Amino acid sequence: MLVKGAVPTLFDFQKQPTPRKSPRKRAPLPPKSKPKPVMAPQLQAQSPTSEPEAMDHAVDSPGTFGHSGPCCSCVGTWKCRVDSLEEQVKQLTSEKEGHQAEMESAQKHVFSVKRISKDEGLLIFFTGFTSYLMFLSCFNFLKASASDMRSWQGSRTSFDDSERHGMKTGAKAKLSLEEQFFLVMVRLRLGLKVKDLADRFKVHPATVSRYVNSWLNLMYFKFHELPSWLSRRKVDKLMPSCFSLWYPSTRVIIDCTEFYINCPSSLSAQSATWSSYKNNNTVKCLIGIAPHGHVTFVSPVFEGSVSDRALTEQCGLIPLLERGDSVMADKGFDIGELLVPHGIKLNIPPFKRGDQQMLPHDLAKTKKIAGVRIHVERKMGQIKNFNLLAGEIDNSMFDVLEQLIYVCAMLTNFQGALVA
């Protein structure tokens, strides 16, 4: 019977749900027992007796539990095991020796300072140093500062900030300090491209550029700490006989040299760096050497259009000279008026007077000066043997151009005296 207002929901065609069975009772788990020791497969294969029999045999056999001799089956088993391990050790030792031989063979073909250092000819070719001992003496002078060196980041790098807050070395370098120094020397000496060096040393090209610029700045500041300008007494002590005979008061031999650069994008820079003598865009600096051939003065870099007289007047050389000194130069250096007020003498070849032939004593003076002044030309050749300076210097090096020229000039002093 339906209640008034109710809606029917059960019908004959609907399937009635079957009642769910009650869960089955589970038997309690057995108590945990300690695991039995598992015998090694080799021992199981060689022991046909069961465990109780083996124990009985162990008790009855001599040598166990206080008896005199060891178990024969155990001795044989462990002897086989020892022989197997010894064979494995011999095999691994042989493989290790093979790998070491392969590494030594591969090391012979790796471009590194360790391989180059064994051949003095290669060392001079790649670095300019006459011996590995000389290479190490220069490197050890720089090493302490190089370990705390801050990577060069172009004109954004602030050395004042680095000194105030400490040098930040960043991530661990991929090359050792000695390999970094070797890379820089190869770059300076041979002028190899950045990608070439990156392939030789297995680093990224950006890493090569960072190494070169960072080390150039380090070497520039460290070489300035050395007493390059020699005292009058030191110059006299090292004076070669060819100078002491004719020009004993010579303090320095000077000459200007120009280096080719890429054409700047700025029109004003193009005009300032254009050299009518070289017919190219150049930068110019004055190099001074002592009579025995060591570089003692390197001026800042000037535009190629500046005259030799103006460069000498502005470079800071004259205040270093003392009264009684003499300066030797080419005839293009018309700087006598700048030196006379300071009591300094200028030795230059005499000029030819019009169409007249030179007088005999002028010819003799020209030969004497040319005979000793040739050494400054040899020094210029040594500087430009660093091939990075021989061709056009790329615009990417402009931030470190002055450092580059100064470092290459000072590195020639590691090649020994030019005049005996």
Coordinates of C-alpha atoms in Angstrom, one line a residue:
M1 CA 0.0 0.0 0.0
L2 CA 1.3 3.4 -0.9
V3 CA 1.3 6.3 1.4
K4 CA -0.5 9.3 0.2
G5 CA 1.9 11.6 -1.7
A6 CA 4.8 9.0 -1.9
V7 CA 6.6 8.1 -5.2
P8 CA 7.2 4.4 -6.0
T9 CA 10.8 3.5 -6.5
L10 CA 10.8 -0.4 -6.3
F11 CA 9.6 -2.2 -9.4
D12 CA 9.7 -5.9 -10.5
F13 CA 12.1 -5.2 -13.4
Q14 CA 14.8 -3.8 -11.0
K15 CA 17.6 -6.2 -9.8
Q16 CA 17.9 -6.4 -6.1
P17 CA 21.5 -6.0 -4.6
T18 CA 22.9 -9.1 -2.9
P19 CA 24.0 -8.7 0.7
R20 CA 27.9 -8.5 1.2
K21 CA 29.6 -11.4 3.0
S22 CA 31.3 -10.7 6.3
P23 CA 35.2 -10.6 6.3
R24 CA 37.0 -13.9 6.8
K25 CA 39.0 -14.3 10.0
R26 CA 42.8 -14.4 9.3
A27 CA 45.1 -16.8 11.1
P28 CA 47.8 -15.2 13.3
L29 CA 51.3 -14.8 11.7
P30 CA 54.0 -17.3 12.9
P31 CA 56.7 -15.8 15.2
K32 CA 59.8 -14.4 13.4
S33 CA 62.9 -16.6 13.5
K34 CA 66.5 -15.6 12.9
P35 CA 67.7 -16.1 9.3
K36 CA 70.1 -19.0 8.8
P37 CA 73.6 -18.2 7.5
V38 CA 73.8 -18.8 3.8
M39 CA 76.8 -20.7 2.6
A40 CA 78.7 -19.3 -0.4
P41 CA 77.8 -21.0 -3.7
Q42 CA 81.3 -22.4 -4.1
L43 CA 81.2 -23.9 -0.6
Q44 CA 77.7 -25.4 -1.3
A45 CA 78.9 -27.0 -4.5
Q46 CA 82.0 -28.5 -2.9
S47 CA 80.3 -29.7 0.3
P48 CA 78.0 -32.7 -0.5
T49 CA 77.2 -33.5 3.1
S50 CA 74.3 -32.0 4.9
E51 CA 74.7 -29.4 7.7
P52 CA 74.4 -31.9 10.6
E53 CA 76.9 -34.2 9.0
A54 CA 79.3 -31.3 8.3
M55 CA 79.1 -30.3 11.9
D56 CA 79.7 -33.9 13.1
H57 CA 82.6 -34.1 10.7
A58 CA 84.0 -30.8 11.9
V59 CA 83.9 -32.0 15.5
D60 CA 85.4 -35.4 14.8
S61 CA 88.1 -34.1 12.4
P62 CA 91.5 -33.1 13.8
G63 CA 92.5 -29.5 13.9
T64 CA 89.1 -28.0 14.9
F65 CA 88.1 -26.8 18.3
G66 CA 91.6 -27.2 19.8
H67 CA 92.9 -29.9 17.5
S68 CA 96.3 -29.5 15.7
G69 CA 95.5 -29.2 11.9
P70 CA 93.0 -27.2 9.9
C71 CA 90.1 -28.5 7.9
C72 CA 91.3 -29.9 4.6
S73 CA 88.2 -28.9 2.6
C74 CA 88.2 -25.3 4.0
V75 CA 91.9 -24.9 3.2
G76 CA 91.3 -26.1 -0.4
T77 CA 88.3 -23.8 -0.8
W78 CA 90.1 -20.7 0.4
K79 CA 93.2 -21.5 -1.6
C80 CA 91.2 -21.6 -4.8
R81 CA 89.6 -18.3 -3.7
V82 CA 93.0 -16.7 -3.1
D83 CA 94.3 -18.0 -6.4
S84 CA 91.3 -16.5 -8.2
L85 CA 91.8 -13.1 -6.5
E86 CA 95.5 -13.1 -7.3
E87 CA 94.6 -13.7 -11.0
Q88 CA 92.2 -10.8 -10.9
V89 CA 94.8 -8.5 -9.4
K90 CA 97.3 -9.5 -12.1
Q91 CA 94.7 -8.8 -14.8
L92 CA 93.8 -5.4 -13.3
T93 CA 97.5 -4.5 -12.9
S94 CA 98.1 -5.3 -16.5
E95 CA 95.1 -3.1 -17.6
K96 CA 96.3 -0.2 -15.4
E97 CA 99.8 -0.4 -17.0
G98 CA 98.1 -0.3 -20.4
H99 CA 96.0 2.7 -19.5
Q100 CA 99.1 4.5 -18.2
A101 CA 101.0 3.8 -21.4
E102 CA 98.1 5.2 -23.4
M103 CA 97.9 8.3 -21.2
E104 CA 101.7 8.9 -21.6
S105 CA 101.4 8.5 -25.3
A106 CA 98.5 10.9 -25.4
Q107 CA 100.3 13.4 -23.2
K108 CA 103.1 13.6 -25.8
H109 CA 100.6 15.1 -28.2
V110 CA 99.0 17.5 -25.8
F111 CA 99.9 21.2 -26.2
S112 CA 101.2 22.1 -22.8
V113 CA 104.1 23.8 -21.1
K114 CA 105.3 20.5 -19.6
R115 CA 105.9 19.1 -23.1
I116 CA 107.3 22.3 -24.6
S117 CA 109.7 22.9 -21.6
K118 CA 111.8 19.8 -22.6
D119 CA 112.9 21.5 -25.9
E120 CA 114.5 24.9 -25.6
G121 CA 114.0 25.6 -29.3
L122 CA 110.3 25.1 -29.0
L123 CA 110.2 27.1 -25.8
I124 CA 111.8 30.1 -27.5
F125 CA 109.5 29.7 -30.5
F126 CA 106.3 29.6 -28.4
T127 CA 107.2 32.0 -25.5
G128 CA 110.4 33.9 -26.3
F129 CA 112.0 32.7 -23.0
T130 CA 115.5 31.3 -23.6
S131 CA 115.1 28.5 -21.0
Y132 CA 112.4 26.9 -18.8
L133 CA 114.2 28.3 -15.7
M134 CA 113.7 31.8 -17.1
F135 CA 110.1 31.0 -17.8
L136 CA 109.6 29.8 -14.2
S137 CA 111.4 32.9 -12.7
C138 CA 109.0 35.2 -14.5
F139 CA 106.0 33.0 -13.6
N140 CA 106.9 32.7 -9.9
F141 CA 107.3 36.5 -9.7
L142 CA 103.6 36.8 -10.9
K143 CA 102.2 33.7 -9.2
A144 CA 101.4 35.1 -5.8
S145 CA 99.3 37.9 -7.3
A146 CA 97.8 35.7 -10.0
S147 CA 96.3 33.4 -7.4
D148 CA 94.1 36.3 -6.2
M149 CA 93.7 37.8 -9.6
R150 CA 90.3 39.3 -10.6
S151 CA 89.1 38.4 -14.1
W152 CA 89.2 41.3 -16.5
Q153 CA 85.7 42.6 -17.5
G154 CA 86.7 45.3 -19.9
S155 CA 86.4 49.0 -19.0
R156 CA 83.9 48.0 -16.3
T157 CA 86.7 46.5 -14.2
S158 CA 87.6 48.7 -11.2
F159 CA 90.9 48.0 -9.6
D160 CA 90.1 50.4 -6.8
D161 CA 87.0 48.3 -5.9
S162 CA 89.0 45.1 -6.1
E163 CA 91.6 46.5 -3.7
R164 CA 88.9 47.8 -1.3
H165 CA 86.8 44.7 -1.2
G166 CA 89.3 42.0 -2.1
M167 CA 90.0 40.3 -5.4
K168 CA 87.2 38.0 -6.5
T169 CA 88.4 35.0 -8.4
G170 CA 84.9 33.6 -9.2
A171 CA 84.5 30.0 -10.4
K172 CA 87.4 27.6 -10.4
A173 CA 89.7 28.1 -13.5
K174 CA 89.8 25.3 -16.1
L175 CA 93.6 25.7 -16.5
S176 CA 96.3 25.9 -13.9
L177 CA 98.0 29.2 -13.4
E178 CA 101.1 28.0 -15.2
E179 CA 99.0 26.9 -18.2
Q180 CA 97.2 30.2 -18.2
F181 CA 100.6 32.0 -18.3
F182 CA 101.8 29.8 -21.1
L183 CA 98.6 30.4 -23.1
V184 CA 99.1 34.2 -22.7
M185 CA 102.8 34.0 -23.8
V186 CA 101.8 31.9 -26.9
R187 CA 99.2 34.5 -27.7
L188 CA 101.7 37.4 -27.4
R189 CA 104.6 35.6 -29.1
L190 CA 102.9 34.0 -32.1
G191 CA 99.8 36.2 -32.4
L192 CA 97.5 33.1 -32.7
K193 CA 93.8 33.6 -33.1
V194 CA 91.6 33.2 -30.1
K195 CA 89.7 30.2 -31.6
D196 CA 93.0 28.5 -32.4
L197 CA 94.1 28.8 -28.7
A198 CA 90.7 27.7 -27.5
D199 CA 91.0 24.5 -29.5
R200 CA 94.6 23.9 -28.4
F201 CA 93.8 24.3 -24.7
K202 CA 90.3 22.9 -24.8
V203 CA 88.6 25.9 -23.4
H204 CA 86.0 28.4 -24.7
P205 CA 87.2 31.4 -26.8
A206 CA 85.7 33.8 -24.3
T207 CA 87.9 32.1 -21.6
V208 CA 91.0 32.7 -23.8
S209 CA 90.2 36.4 -24.1
R210 CA 89.5 36.7 -20.4
Y211 CA 92.8 35.0 -19.5
V212 CA 94.8 37.2 -21.9
N213 CA 93.3 40.5 -20.8
S214 CA 93.5 39.6 -17.1
W215 CA 97.2 38.5 -17.3
L216 CA 98.2 41.5 -19.3
N217 CA 96.8 43.9 -16.6
L218 CA 98.5 41.8 -13.9
M219 CA 101.9 41.8 -15.7
Y220 CA 101.5 45.6 -16.5
F221 CA 101.1 46.4 -12.8
K222 CA 103.7 43.9 -11.5
F223 CA 106.4 45.0 -14.0
H224 CA 105.9 48.6 -12.9
E225 CA 107.1 47.4 -9.5
L226 CA 110.5 46.5 -10.9
P227 CA 113.1 49.3 -11.0
S228 CA 113.3 49.5 -14.8
W229 CA 114.9 53.0 -14.8
L230 CA 118.5 52.5 -13.9
S231 CA 120.6 54.8 -11.8
R232 CA 123.7 56.6 -13.3
R233 CA 126.0 54.4 -11.3
K234 CA 124.3 51.2 -12.5
V235 CA 124.4 52.4 -16.2
D236 CA 128.1 53.1 -15.8
K237 CA 128.8 49.7 -14.3
L238 CA 127.0 47.9 -17.2
M239 CA 128.4 50.3 -19.9
P240 CA 129.7 48.3 -23.0
S241 CA 133.2 49.2 -24.3
C242 CA 131.8 50.6 -27.6
F243 CA 129.9 53.2 -25.6
S244 CA 132.5 53.9 -22.9
L245 CA 135.1 54.7 -25.5
W246 CA 133.2 57.4 -27.5
Y247 CA 130.0 58.2 -25.6
P248 CA 130.6 57.4 -21.9
S249 CA 127.9 59.9 -20.6
T250 CA 125.1 58.1 -22.5
R251 CA 122.1 57.5 -20.2
V252 CA 119.5 56.3 -22.6
I253 CA 119.1 55.7 -26.4
I254 CA 115.6 56.6 -27.6
D255 CA 113.5 56.0 -30.6
C256 CA 109.8 56.2 -31.5
T257 CA 108.0 53.2 -32.9
E258 CA 104.5 52.9 -34.4
F259 CA 102.0 50.0 -34.3
Y260 CA 99.3 49.4 -36.8
I261 CA 95.7 49.4 -35.6
N262 CA 92.3 48.8 -37.2
C263 CA 90.7 51.9 -38.5
P264 CA 88.6 53.4 -35.7
S265 CA 84.9 54.0 -36.3
S266 CA 85.1 57.6 -35.0
L267 CA 86.1 60.2 -37.6
S268 CA 88.0 62.2 -35.1
A269 CA 89.9 59.1 -34.0
Q270 CA 90.7 58.2 -37.6
S271 CA 92.2 61.7 -38.1
A272 CA 94.2 61.6 -34.8
T273 CA 95.7 58.1 -35.5
W274 CA 96.5 58.6 -39.1
S275 CA 100.3 58.4 -39.7
S276 CA 101.6 60.1 -42.9
Y277 CA 104.9 58.2 -42.4
K278 CA 103.2 54.7 -42.2
N279 CA 100.3 55.7 -44.4
N280 CA 98.0 53.9 -42.0
N281 CA 96.2 54.3 -38.7
T282 CA 98.8 53.8 -36.0
V283 CA 99.6 54.4 -32.3
K284 CA 103.0 55.6 -31.3
C285 CA 105.2 55.3 -28.2
L286 CA 108.8 56.2 -27.2
I287 CA 111.1 53.3 -26.2
G288 CA 114.3 54.0 -24.2
I289 CA 117.1 51.5 -23.7
A290 CA 120.2 51.6 -21.6
P291 CA 123.6 51.3 -23.4
H292 CA 123.8 47.6 -22.6
G293 CA 120.5 46.9 -24.3
H294 CA 117.8 46.6 -21.6
V295 CA 114.5 48.5 -21.9
T296 CA 114.4 51.2 -19.2
F297 CA 111.6 53.4 -20.4
V298 CA 108.3 52.9 -22.2
S299 CA 106.1 55.9 -22.8
P300 CA 102.3 55.9 -22.7
V301 CA 100.6 55.4 -26.0
F302 CA 100.0 58.4 -28.3
E303 CA 98.1 58.9 -31.5
G304 CA 100.1 58.1 -34.7
S305 CA 99.9 61.7 -35.9
V306 CA 101.9 63.2 -33.0
S307 CA 105.5 64.3 -33.8
D308 CA 108.5 62.8 -32.2
R309 CA 109.4 66.1 -30.5
A310 CA 105.9 66.6 -29.0
L311 CA 105.9 63.0 -27.8
T312 CA 109.3 63.3 -26.1
E313 CA 108.2 66.5 -24.4
Q314 CA 105.0 65.0 -23.0
C315 CA 106.0 61.4 -22.3
G316 CA 107.8 62.1 -19.0
L317 CA 111.3 61.1 -20.0
I318 CA 113.1 64.4 -19.5
P319 CA 112.4 64.7 -15.7
L320 CA 114.1 61.3 -15.2
L321 CA 117.4 62.5 -16.7
E322 CA 120.2 64.2 -14.6
R323 CA 122.5 67.0 -15.3
G324 CA 125.6 65.7 -17.2
D325 CA 123.7 62.9 -18.9
S326 CA 123.5 62.5 -22.7
V327 CA 120.8 61.1 -24.9
M328 CA 121.4 59.4 -28.2
A329 CA 118.7 59.5 -30.9
D330 CA 118.1 59.6 -34.6
K331 CA 118.4 62.8 -36.5
G332 CA 114.6 63.2 -36.6
F333 CA 114.6 64.0 -32.9
D334 CA 115.1 67.8 -32.9
I335 CA 114.9 68.1 -29.1
G336 CA 118.1 69.8 -28.3
E337 CA 116.3 72.9 -27.1
L338 CA 114.3 70.8 -24.6
L339 CA 117.5 69.2 -23.1
V340 CA 120.0 72.1 -22.9
P341 CA 118.2 74.0 -20.1
H342 CA 118.5 70.8 -17.9
G343 CA 122.2 70.4 -18.7
I344 CA 121.6 67.3 -20.9
K345 CA 123.5 66.7 -24.1
L346 CA 121.9 65.3 -27.3
N347 CA 123.9 63.0 -29.6
I348 CA 122.4 62.7 -33.1
P349 CA 123.9 62.3 -36.5
P350 CA 124.8 65.6 -38.2
F351 CA 122.5 67.0 -40.9
K352 CA 123.5 67.5 -44.5
R353 CA 123.8 71.2 -45.4
G354 CA 121.9 71.8 -48.6
D355 CA 123.5 70.2 -51.7
Q356 CA 127.0 70.2 -50.2
Q357 CA 128.6 66.9 -49.3
M358 CA 129.1 66.1 -45.7
L359 CA 132.5 67.0 -44.2
P360 CA 134.9 64.2 -43.2
H361 CA 134.4 64.8 -39.5
D362 CA 130.6 64.7 -39.9
L363 CA 130.9 61.4 -41.8
A364 CA 133.0 60.0 -39.0
K365 CA 130.5 61.1 -36.3
T366 CA 127.6 59.6 -38.3
K367 CA 129.4 56.3 -38.5
K368 CA 130.2 56.3 -34.8
I369 CA 126.6 57.1 -33.8
A370 CA 125.1 54.6 -36.2
G371 CA 127.5 51.9 -35.0
V372 CA 126.2 52.1 -31.4
R373 CA 122.7 53.3 -32.1
I374 CA 121.9 50.2 -34.1
H375 CA 121.3 48.4 -30.9
V376 CA 118.0 50.3 -30.3
E377 CA 116.8 49.1 -33.7
R378 CA 117.7 45.5 -32.7
K379 CA 115.6 46.0 -29.5
M380 CA 112.7 47.3 -31.6
G381 CA 113.0 44.1 -33.6
Q382 CA 112.8 42.0 -30.4
I383 CA 109.7 43.8 -29.3
K384 CA 108.0 43.3 -32.6
N385 CA 109.0 39.6 -32.6
F386 CA 105.9 39.4 -30.4
N387 CA 103.7 38.9 -33.4
L388 CA 100.6 40.2 -31.7
L389 CA 102.2 43.6 -32.2
A390 CA 103.5 42.9 -35.7
G391 CA 100.2 43.1 -37.6
E392 CA 97.2 45.3 -37.2
I393 CA 96.0 45.3 -33.6
D394 CA 92.4 44.4 -33.4
N395 CA 89.9 46.8 -31.9
S396 CA 89.0 44.3 -29.2
M397 CA 92.5 44.9 -27.7
F398 CA 92.1 48.7 -27.4
D399 CA 91.2 48.5 -23.7
V400 CA 94.6 46.9 -23.0
L401 CA 96.7 48.4 -25.8
E402 CA 99.0 50.3 -23.5
Q403 CA 99.4 47.3 -21.3
L404 CA 100.2 45.1 -24.3
I405 CA 103.0 47.3 -25.6
Y406 CA 104.5 47.8 -22.2
V407 CA 104.5 44.1 -21.3
C408 CA 106.0 43.0 -24.6
A409 CA 108.8 45.6 -24.2
M410 CA 109.6 44.5 -20.7
L411 CA 109.5 40.8 -21.6
T412 CA 112.5 41.4 -23.9
N413 CA 114.6 42.0 -20.8
F414 CA 114.3 38.3 -19.9
Q415 CA 116.2 37.5 -23.1
G416 CA 119.5 38.7 -21.8
A417 CA 121.8 41.6 -22.5
L418 CA 121.7 42.9 -26.0
V419 CA 125.3 44.3 -26.0
A420 CA 128.2 42.5 -24.4

